[in-house]
Amino acid sequence: MNKIITISRQFGAGGHSVAKLVAENLGVECYDSILLDKLAEETGFEKEYIKDTGEASLESKLWSFFSGHAEASQQDYLWIAHSRIIEELADKGPCVIVGRSADFVLREKKNLVSVFLHASKEFRIKRIKELYGEKENITERTLADIDKRRASYYQYYTDRRWGDVDNYTLSLDTSVLGVKKCAEIITMACGK
């Protein structure tokens, strides 16, 4: 198995769980929160700030991050840094990378299997409440807002539509197939 797998996902569709199972099935590294750790270490930004900025509106203040270069937003700086980190991780060998537009960053890799996970709103709300407890006030509006921010971020940096099946090798519905079955399908698509 010499595949790089990227997992893009709707909020609450089980992206982290599927990625973890795929990585276990294939015996490779899974980069999700580790990616945030590496980005925080390299940029000096707090993980929570990086997480929020990655999905925030595109109206951040401009600031200079390299002397002699035109000003760029903090979000642009994070895009450049996380793209470089994603490429470095993929160059190490087979792995699973969750989110951060990795499917676009690695689009030139011949061994790329890019996946988009989606699910019904009901499934996603139920899953989030099961994982994080009833105290989470997750509504259809919450899901729509988070997905809209992800889509805006993705389109801004990639000039592609987030979730468009033409951008992915596989598009799977976790509310129909289940988390384990999605992981099995991805594993089979990788030749194992």
JSON list of C-alpha atoms in Angstrom, two decimals:
[
{"chain": "A", "resi": 1, "resn": "MET", "atom": "CA", "xyz": [0.00, 0.00, 0.00]},
{"chain": "A", "resi": 2, "resn": "ASN", "atom": "CA", "xyz": [1.56, 3.22, -1.14]},
{"chain": "A", "resi": 3, "resn": "LYS", "atom": "CA", "xyz": [-1.45, 5.52, -0.90]},
{"chain": "A", "resi": 4, "resn": "ILE", "atom": "CA", "xyz": [-1.97, 8.94, 0.59]},
{"chain": "A", "resi": 5, "resn": "ILE", "atom": "CA", "xyz": [-5.58, 9.25, 1.77]},
{"chain": "A", "resi": 6, "resn": "THR", "atom": "CA", "xyz": [-7.21, 12.60, 2.40]},
{"chain": "A", "resi": 7, "resn": "ILE", "atom": "CA", "xyz": [-10.52, 12.84, 4.22]},
{"chain": "A", "resi": 8, "resn": "SER", "atom": "CA", "xyz": [-12.69, 15.92, 3.80]},
{"chain": "A", "resi": 9, "resn": "ARG", "atom": "CA", "xyz": [-15.90, 15.91, 5.77]},
{"chain": "A", "resi": 10, "resn": "GLN", "atom": "CA", "xyz": [-19.04, 17.68, 6.79]},
{"chain": "A", "resi": 11, "resn": "PHE", "atom": "CA", "xyz": [-19.10, 18.62, 10.44]},
{"chain": "A", "resi": 12, "resn": "GLY", "atom": "CA", "xyz": [-20.37, 15.65, 12.44]},
{"chain": "A", "resi": 13, "resn": "ALA", "atom": "CA", "xyz": [-20.12, 13.13, 9.59]},
{"chain": "A", "resi": 14, "resn": "GLY", "atom": "CA", "xyz": [-17.48, 11.08, 11.43]},
{"chain": "A", "resi": 15, "resn": "GLY", "atom": "CA", "xyz": [-14.37, 12.12, 9.53]},
{"chain": "A", "resi": 16, "resn": "HIS", "atom": "CA", "xyz": [-11.96, 11.62, 12.42]},
{"chain": "A", "resi": 17, "resn": "SER", "atom": "CA", "xyz": [-13.42, 8.21, 13.31]},
{"chain": "A", "resi": 18, "resn": "VAL", "atom": "CA", "xyz": [-13.31, 6.98, 9.71]},
{"chain": "A", "resi": 19, "resn": "ALA", "atom": "CA", "xyz": [-9.76, 8.30, 9.23]},
{"chain": "A", "resi": 20, "resn": "LYS", "atom": "CA", "xyz": [-8.56, 6.59, 12.40]},
{"chain": "A", "resi": 21, "resn": "LEU", "atom": "CA", "xyz": [-10.07, 3.24, 11.33]},
{"chain": "A", "resi": 22, "resn": "VAL", "atom": "CA", "xyz": [-8.60, 3.52, 7.82]},
{"chain": "A", "resi": 23, "resn": "ALA", "atom": "CA", "xyz": [-5.16, 4.28, 9.26]},
{"chain": "A", "resi": 24, "resn": "GLU", "atom": "CA", "xyz": [-5.42, 1.29, 11.62]},
{"chain": "A", "resi": 25, "resn": "ASN", "atom": "CA", "xyz": [-6.58, -0.98, 8.77]},
{"chain": "A", "resi": 26, "resn": "LEU", "atom": "CA", "xyz": [-3.66, 0.10, 6.58]},
{"chain": "A", "resi": 27, "resn": "GLY", "atom": "CA", "xyz": [-1.05, 0.36, 9.34]},
{"chain": "A", "resi": 28, "resn": "VAL", "atom": "CA", "xyz": [-0.22, 3.99, 8.53]},
{"chain": "A", "resi": 29, "resn": "GLU", "atom": "CA", "xyz": [-0.14, 7.31, 10.38]},
{"chain": "A", "resi": 30, "resn": "CYS", "atom": "CA", "xyz": [-3.28, 9.41, 10.76]},
{"chain": "A", "resi": 31, "resn": "TYR", "atom": "CA", "xyz": [-2.78, 13.16, 10.83]},
{"chain": "A", "resi": 32, "resn": "ASP", "atom": "CA", "xyz": [-5.67, 15.15, 12.27]},
{"chain": "A", "resi": 33, "resn": "SER", "atom": "CA", "xyz": [-5.01, 16.95, 15.54]},
{"chain": "A", "resi": 34, "resn": "ILE", "atom": "CA", "xyz": [-1.29, 16.23, 15.02]},
{"chain": "A", "resi": 35, "resn": "LEU", "atom": "CA", "xyz": [-1.48, 18.51, 11.99]},
{"chain": "A", "resi": 36, "resn": "LEU", "atom": "CA", "xyz": [-2.76, 21.31, 14.24]},
{"chain": "A", "resi": 37, "resn": "ASP", "atom": "CA", "xyz": [0.05, 20.62, 16.72]},
{"chain": "A", "resi": 38, "resn": "LYS", "atom": "CA", "xyz": [2.67, 20.89, 13.97]},
{"chain": "A", "resi": 39, "resn": "LEU", "atom": "CA", "xyz": [1.09, 24.05, 12.60]},
{"chain": "A", "resi": 40, "resn": "ALA", "atom": "CA", "xyz": [0.97, 25.66, 16.05]},
{"chain": "A", "resi": 41, "resn": "GLU", "atom": "CA", "xyz": [4.61, 24.74, 16.64]},
{"chain": "A", "resi": 42, "resn": "GLU", "atom": "CA", "xyz": [5.75, 26.16, 13.30]},
{"chain": "A", "resi": 43, "resn": "THR", "atom": "CA", "xyz": [3.71, 29.37, 13.35]},
{"chain": "A", "resi": 44, "resn": "GLY", "atom": "CA", "xyz": [3.59, 30.16, 17.06]},
{"chain": "A", "resi": 45, "resn": "PHE", "atom": "CA", "xyz": [-0.20, 30.50, 16.96]},
{"chain": "A", "resi": 46, "resn": "GLU", "atom": "CA", "xyz": [-2.39, 28.72, 19.52]},
{"chain": "A", "resi": 47, "resn": "LYS", "atom": "CA", "xyz": [-4.14, 25.56, 18.27]},
{"chain": "A", "resi": 48, "resn": "GLU", "atom": "CA", "xyz": [-7.59, 26.98, 19.04]},
{"chain": "A", "resi": 49, "resn": "TYR", "atom": "CA", "xyz": [-6.79, 30.12, 17.02]},
{"chain": "A", "resi": 50, "resn": "ILE", "atom": "CA", "xyz": [-5.60, 28.01, 14.07]},
{"chain": "A", "resi": 51, "resn": "LYS", "atom": "CA", "xyz": [-8.71, 25.86, 14.21]},
{"chain": "A", "resi": 52, "resn": "ASP", "atom": "CA", "xyz": [-10.99, 28.91, 14.31]},
{"chain": "A", "resi": 53, "resn": "THR", "atom": "CA", "xyz": [-9.07, 30.84, 11.65]},
{"chain": "A", "resi": 54, "resn": "GLY", "atom": "CA", "xyz": [-9.06, 27.91, 9.25]},
{"chain": "A", "resi": 55, "resn": "GLU", "atom": "CA", "xyz": [-12.83, 28.05, 9.10]},
{"chain": "A", "resi": 56, "resn": "ALA", "atom": "CA", "xyz": [-13.36, 31.73, 9.81]},
{"chain": "A", "resi": 57, "resn": "SER", "atom": "CA", "xyz": [-14.59, 34.33, 7.40]},
{"chain": "A", "resi": 58, "resn": "LEU", "atom": "CA", "xyz": [-12.02, 35.66, 5.01]},
{"chain": "A", "resi": 59, "resn": "GLU", "atom": "CA", "xyz": [-12.00, 39.15, 6.54]},
{"chain": "A", "resi": 60, "resn": "SER", "atom": "CA", "xyz": [-8.92, 38.92, 8.73]},
{"chain": "A", "resi": 61, "resn": "LYS", "atom": "CA", "xyz": [-6.63, 41.97, 9.10]},
{"chain": "A", "resi": 62, "resn": "LEU", "atom": "CA", "xyz": [-3.69, 42.22, 6.78]},
{"chain": "A", "resi": 63, "resn": "TRP", "atom": "CA", "xyz": [-0.24, 41.94, 8.23]},
{"chain": "A", "resi": 64, "resn": "SER", "atom": "CA", "xyz": [3.24, 41.30, 6.93]},
{"chain": "A", "resi": 65, "resn": "PHE", "atom": "CA", "xyz": [4.75, 37.90, 7.63]},
{"chain": "A", "resi": 66, "resn": "PHE", "atom": "CA", "xyz": [7.87, 38.01, 5.48]},
{"chain": "A", "resi": 67, "resn": "SER", "atom": "CA", "xyz": [10.02, 41.11, 5.08]},
{"chain": "A", "resi": 68, "resn": "GLY", "atom": "CA", "xyz": [9.95, 42.39, 1.53]},
{"chain": "A", "resi": 69, "resn": "HIS", "atom": "CA", "xyz": [6.71, 40.59, 0.62]},
{"chain": "A", "resi": 70, "resn": "ALA", "atom": "CA", "xyz": [3.31, 42.08, 0.09]},
{"chain": "A", "resi": 71, "resn": "GLU", "atom": "CA", "xyz": [1.07, 41.98, 3.10]},
{"chain": "A", "resi": 72, "resn": "ALA", "atom": "CA", "xyz": [-1.07, 38.90, 3.60]},
{"chain": "A", "resi": 73, "resn": "SER", "atom": "CA", "xyz": [-3.66, 37.93, 6.15]},
{"chain": "A", "resi": 74, "resn": "GLN", "atom": "CA", "xyz": [-2.91, 35.65, 9.06]},
{"chain": "A", "resi": 75, "resn": "GLN", "atom": "CA", "xyz": [-5.18, 33.16, 7.34]},
{"chain": "A", "resi": 76, "resn": "ASP", "atom": "CA", "xyz": [-3.00, 33.31, 4.20]},
{"chain": "A", "resi": 77, "resn": "TYR", "atom": "CA", "xyz": [0.07, 32.71, 6.34]},
{"chain": "A", "resi": 78, "resn": "LEU", "atom": "CA", "xyz": [-1.59, 29.67, 7.93]},
{"chain": "A", "resi": 79, "resn": "TRP", "atom": "CA", "xyz": [-2.60, 28.37, 4.47]},
{"chain": "A", "resi": 80, "resn": "ILE", "atom": "CA", "xyz": [1.00, 28.53, 3.28]},
{"chain": "A", "resi": 81, "resn": "ALA", "atom": "CA", "xyz": [2.33, 26.91, 6.46]},
{"chain": "A", "resi": 82, "resn": "HIS", "atom": "CA", "xyz": [-0.23, 24.11, 6.60]},
{"chain": "A", "resi": 83, "resn": "SER", "atom": "CA", "xyz": [0.18, 23.36, 2.88]},
{"chain": "A", "resi": 84, "resn": "ARG", "atom": "CA", "xyz": [3.92, 22.93, 3.41]},
{"chain": "A", "resi": 85, "resn": "ILE", "atom": "CA", "xyz": [3.35, 20.69, 6.46]},
{"chain": "A", "resi": 86, "resn": "ILE", "atom": "CA", "xyz": [0.82, 18.54, 4.56]},
{"chain": "A", "resi": 87, "resn": "GLU", "atom": "CA", "xyz": [3.29, 18.08, 1.70]},
{"chain": "A", "resi": 88, "resn": "GLU", "atom": "CA", "xyz": [6.07, 17.13, 4.13]},
{"chain": "A", "resi": 89, "resn": "LEU", "atom": "CA", "xyz": [3.85, 14.57, 5.88]},
{"chain": "A", "resi": 90, "resn": "ALA", "atom": "CA", "xyz": [2.76, 13.04, 2.56]},
{"chain": "A", "resi": 91, "resn": "ASP", "atom": "CA", "xyz": [6.39, 12.87, 1.41]},
{"chain": "A", "resi": 92, "resn": "LYS", "atom": "CA", "xyz": [7.23, 10.73, 4.48]},
{"chain": "A", "resi": 93, "resn": "GLY", "atom": "CA", "xyz": [5.06, 7.93, 3.11]},
{"chain": "A", "resi": 94, "resn": "PRO", "atom": "CA", "xyz": [1.57, 6.47, 3.16]},
{"chain": "A", "resi": 95, "resn": "CYS", "atom": "CA", "xyz": [-0.79, 8.19, 5.59]},
{"chain": "A", "resi": 96, "resn": "VAL", "atom": "CA", "xyz": [-4.29, 9.50, 6.21]},
{"chain": "A", "resi": 97, "resn": "ILE", "atom": "CA", "xyz": [-4.74, 13.28, 6.44]},
{"chain": "A", "resi": 98, "resn": "VAL", "atom": "CA", "xyz": [-7.97, 14.81, 7.73]},
{"chain": "A", "resi": 99, "resn": "GLY", "atom": "CA", "xyz": [-9.25, 18.16, 6.49]},
{"chain": "A", "resi": 100, "resn": "ARG", "atom": "CA", "xyz": [-7.23, 21.34, 5.89]},
{"chain": "A", "resi": 101, "resn": "SER", "atom": "CA", "xyz": [-7.91, 21.10, 2.11]},
{"chain": "A", "resi": 102, "resn": "ALA", "atom": "CA", "xyz": [-5.30, 18.34, 1.88]},
{"chain": "A", "resi": 103, "resn": "ASP", "atom": "CA", "xyz": [-7.06, 16.87, -1.16]},
{"chain": "A", "resi": 104, "resn": "PHE", "atom": "CA", "xyz": [-6.24, 20.07, -3.06]},
{"chain": "A", "resi": 105, "resn": "VAL", "atom": "CA", "xyz": [-2.75, 20.54, -1.63]},
{"chain": "A", "resi": 106, "resn": "LEU", "atom": "CA", "xyz": [-1.81, 16.99, -2.70]},
{"chain": "A", "resi": 107, "resn": "ARG", "atom": "CA", "xyz": [-3.83, 16.89, -5.94]},
{"chain": "A", "resi": 108, "resn": "GLU", "atom": "CA", "xyz": [-0.71, 16.23, -8.06]},
{"chain": "A", "resi": 109, "resn": "LYS", "atom": "CA", "xyz": [0.20, 13.05, -6.14]},
{"chain": "A", "resi": 110, "resn": "LYS", "atom": "CA", "xyz": [-0.41, 10.00, -8.32]},
{"chain": "A", "resi": 111, "resn": "ASN", "atom": "CA", "xyz": [-1.00, 7.81, -5.26]},
{"chain": "A", "resi": 112, "resn": "LEU", "atom": "CA", "xyz": [-3.74, 10.06, -3.79]},
{"chain": "A", "resi": 113, "resn": "VAL", "atom": "CA", "xyz": [-7.13, 8.72, -2.74]},
{"chain": "A", "resi": 114, "resn": "SER", "atom": "CA", "xyz": [-9.28, 11.68, -1.78]},
{"chain": "A", "resi": 115, "resn": "VAL", "atom": "CA", "xyz": [-12.52, 11.12, 0.11]},
{"chain": "A", "resi": 116, "resn": "PHE", "atom": "CA", "xyz": [-15.47, 13.35, 0.99]},
{"chain": "A", "resi": 117, "resn": "LEU", "atom": "CA", "xyz": [-17.70, 12.19, 3.85]},
{"chain": "A", "resi": 118, "resn": "HIS", "atom": "CA", "xyz": [-21.20, 13.54, 4.22]},
{"chain": "A", "resi": 119, "resn": "ALA", "atom": "CA", "xyz": [-24.28, 12.54, 6.19]},
{"chain": "A", "resi": 120, "resn": "SER", "atom": "CA", "xyz": [-27.84, 13.59, 6.91]},
{"chain": "A", "resi": 121, "resn": "LYS", "atom": "CA", "xyz": [-28.32, 16.46, 9.33]},
{"chain": "A", "resi": 122, "resn": "GLU", "atom": "CA", "xyz": [-30.19, 14.21, 11.76]},
{"chain": "A", "resi": 123, "resn": "PHE", "atom": "CA", "xyz": [-27.33, 11.69, 11.83]},
{"chain": "A", "resi": 124, "resn": "ARG", "atom": "CA", "xyz": [-24.74, 14.44, 12.34]},
{"chain": "A", "resi": 125, "resn": "ILE", "atom": "CA", "xyz": [-26.64, 16.12, 15.18]},
{"chain": "A", "resi": 126, "resn": "LYS", "atom": "CA", "xyz": [-27.20, 12.77, 16.92]},
{"chain": "A", "resi": 127, "resn": "ARG", "atom": "CA", "xyz": [-23.54, 11.77, 16.48]},
{"chain": "A", "resi": 128, "resn": "ILE", "atom": "CA", "xyz": [-22.22, 15.04, 17.89]},
{"chain": "A", "resi": 129, "resn": "LYS", "atom": "CA", "xyz": [-24.50, 14.82, 20.92]},
{"chain": "A", "resi": 130, "resn": "GLU", "atom": "CA", "xyz": [-23.46, 11.20, 21.53]},
{"chain": "A", "resi": 131, "resn": "LEU", "atom": "CA", "xyz": [-19.78, 12.08, 21.33]},
{"chain": "A", "resi": 132, "resn": "TYR", "atom": "CA", "xyz": [-19.80, 15.37, 23.20]},
{"chain": "A", "resi": 133, "resn": "GLY", "atom": "CA", "xyz": [-22.89, 15.12, 25.38]},
{"chain": "A", "resi": 134, "resn": "GLU", "atom": "CA", "xyz": [-26.29, 16.74, 25.41]},
{"chain": "A", "resi": 135, "resn": "LYS", "atom": "CA", "xyz": [-24.84, 20.01, 26.66]},
{"chain": "A", "resi": 136, "resn": "GLU", "atom": "CA", "xyz": [-23.79, 20.76, 23.08]},
{"chain": "A", "resi": 137, "resn": "ASN", "atom": "CA", "xyz": [-26.49, 22.92, 21.52]},
{"chain": "A", "resi": 138, "resn": "ILE", "atom": "CA", "xyz": [-26.12, 21.62, 17.98]},
{"chain": "A", "resi": 139, "resn": "THR", "atom": "CA", "xyz": [-28.88, 22.54, 15.56]},
{"chain": "A", "resi": 140, "resn": "GLU", "atom": "CA", "xyz": [-29.30, 22.31, 11.81]},
{"chain": "A", "resi": 141, "resn": "ARG", "atom": "CA", "xyz": [-28.33, 25.98, 11.73]},
{"chain": "A", "resi": 142, "resn": "THR", "atom": "CA", "xyz": [-25.06, 25.19, 13.57]},
{"chain": "A", "resi": 143, "resn": "LEU", "atom": "CA", "xyz": [-24.22, 22.50, 11.01]},
{"chain": "A", "resi": 144, "resn": "ALA", "atom": "CA", "xyz": [-25.06, 24.81, 8.12]},
{"chain": "A", "resi": 145, "resn": "ASP", "atom": "CA", "xyz": [-22.90, 27.62, 9.54]},
{"chain": "A", "resi": 146, "resn": "ILE", "atom": "CA", "xyz": [-19.86, 25.40, 10.10]},
{"chain": "A", "resi": 147, "resn": "ASP", "atom": "CA", "xyz": [-20.18, 23.74, 6.70]},
{"chain": "A", "resi": 148, "resn": "LYS", "atom": "CA", "xyz": [-20.62, 27.15, 5.04]},
{"chain": "A", "resi": 149, "resn": "ARG", "atom": "CA", "xyz": [-17.37, 28.37, 6.62]},
{"chain": "A", "resi": 150, "resn": "ARG", "atom": "CA", "xyz": [-15.55, 25.22, 5.49]},
{"chain": "A", "resi": 151, "resn": "ALA", "atom": "CA", "xyz": [-16.93, 25.63, 1.97]},
{"chain": "A", "resi": 152, "resn": "SER", "atom": "CA", "xyz": [-15.94, 29.32, 1.82]},
{"chain": "A", "resi": 153, "resn": "TYR", "atom": "CA", "xyz": [-12.43, 28.60, 3.04]},
{"chain": "A", "resi": 154, "resn": "TYR", "atom": "CA", "xyz": [-12.02, 25.72, 0.59]},
{"chain": "A", "resi": 155, "resn": "GLN", "atom": "CA", "xyz": [-13.32, 27.69, -2.38]},
{"chain": "A", "resi": 156, "resn": "TYR", "atom": "CA", "xyz": [-11.23, 30.76, -1.55]},
{"chain": "A", "resi": 157, "resn": "TYR", "atom": "CA", "xyz": [-7.95, 28.85, -1.48]},
{"chain": "A", "resi": 158, "resn": "THR", "atom": "CA", "xyz": [-8.65, 26.17, -4.09]},
{"chain": "A", "resi": 159, "resn": "ASP", "atom": "CA", "xyz": [-11.09, 27.81, -6.52]},
{"chain": "A", "resi": 160, "resn": "ARG", "atom": "CA", "xyz": [-13.10, 24.58, -6.23]},
{"chain": "A", "resi": 161, "resn": "ARG", "atom": "CA", "xyz": [-16.47, 23.76, -4.70]},
{"chain": "A", "resi": 162, "resn": "TRP", "atom": "CA", "xyz": [-16.15, 21.90, -1.40]},
{"chain": "A", "resi": 163, "resn": "GLY", "atom": "CA", "xyz": [-18.03, 18.60, -1.54]},
{"chain": "A", "resi": 164, "resn": "ASP", "atom": "CA", "xyz": [-18.23, 18.54, -5.36]},
{"chain": "A", "resi": 165, "resn": "VAL", "atom": "CA", "xyz": [-17.83, 14.86, -6.29]},
{"chain": "A", "resi": 166, "resn": "ASP", "atom": "CA", "xyz": [-15.56, 15.77, -9.22]},
{"chain": "A", "resi": 167, "resn": "ASN", "atom": "CA", "xyz": [-12.88, 16.78, -6.68]},
{"chain": "A", "resi": 168, "resn": "TYR", "atom": "CA", "xyz": [-12.72, 13.43, -4.89]},
{"chain": "A", "resi": 169, "resn": "THR", "atom": "CA", "xyz": [-11.97, 9.80, -5.63]},
{"chain": "A", "resi": 170, "resn": "LEU", "atom": "CA", "xyz": [-14.81, 8.72, -3.33]},
{"chain": "A", "resi": 171, "resn": "SER", "atom": "CA", "xyz": [-17.84, 10.42, -1.81]},
{"chain": "A", "resi": 172, "resn": "LEU", "atom": "CA", "xyz": [-19.48, 8.41, 0.97]},
{"chain": "A", "resi": 173, "resn": "ASP", "atom": "CA", "xyz": [-22.58, 8.94, 3.12]},
{"chain": "A", "resi": 174, "resn": "THR", "atom": "CA", "xyz": [-21.81, 7.82, 6.67]},
{"chain": "A", "resi": 175, "resn": "SER", "atom": "CA", "xyz": [-25.48, 8.06, 7.66]},
{"chain": "A", "resi": 176, "resn": "VAL", "atom": "CA", "xyz": [-26.31, 5.36, 5.09]},
{"chain": "A", "resi": 177, "resn": "LEU", "atom": "CA", "xyz": [-23.16, 3.22, 5.16]},
{"chain": "A", "resi": 178, "resn": "GLY", "atom": "CA", "xyz": [-21.97, 3.75, 8.73]},
{"chain": "A", "resi": 179, "resn": "VAL", "atom": "CA", "xyz": [-18.52, 4.73, 9.93]},
{"chain": "A", "resi": 180, "resn": "LYS", "atom": "CA", "xyz": [-17.05, 1.20, 9.87]},
{"chain": "A", "resi": 181, "resn": "LYS", "atom": "CA", "xyz": [-18.34, 0.38, 6.38]},
{"chain": "A", "resi": 182, "resn": "CYS", "atom": "CA", "xyz": [-16.97, 3.68, 5.02]},
{"chain": "A", "resi": 183, "resn": "ALA", "atom": "CA", "xyz": [-13.58, 2.82, 6.51]},
{"chain": "A", "resi": 184, "resn": "GLU", "atom": "CA", "xyz": [-13.74, -0.64, 4.89]},
{"chain": "A", "resi": 185, "resn": "ILE", "atom": "CA", "xyz": [-14.60, 0.83, 1.48]},
{"chain": "A", "resi": 186, "resn": "ILE", "atom": "CA", "xyz": [-11.72, 3.31, 1.67]},
{"chain": "A", "resi": 187, "resn": "THR", "atom": "CA", "xyz": [-9.35, 0.55, 2.79]},
{"chain": "A", "resi": 188, "resn": "MET", "atom": "CA", "xyz": [-10.43, -1.61, -0.19]},
{"chain": "A", "resi": 189, "resn": "ALA", "atom": "CA", "xyz": [-9.99, 1.34, -2.56]},
{"chain": "A", "resi": 190, "resn": "CYS", "atom": "CA", "xyz": [-6.39, 1.53, -1.35]},
{"chain": "A", "resi": 191, "resn": "GLY", "atom": "CA", "xyz": [-5.76, -2.04, -2.40]},
{"chain": "A", "resi": 192, "resn": "LYS", "atom": "CA", "xyz": [-5.92, -3.80, 0.94]}
]
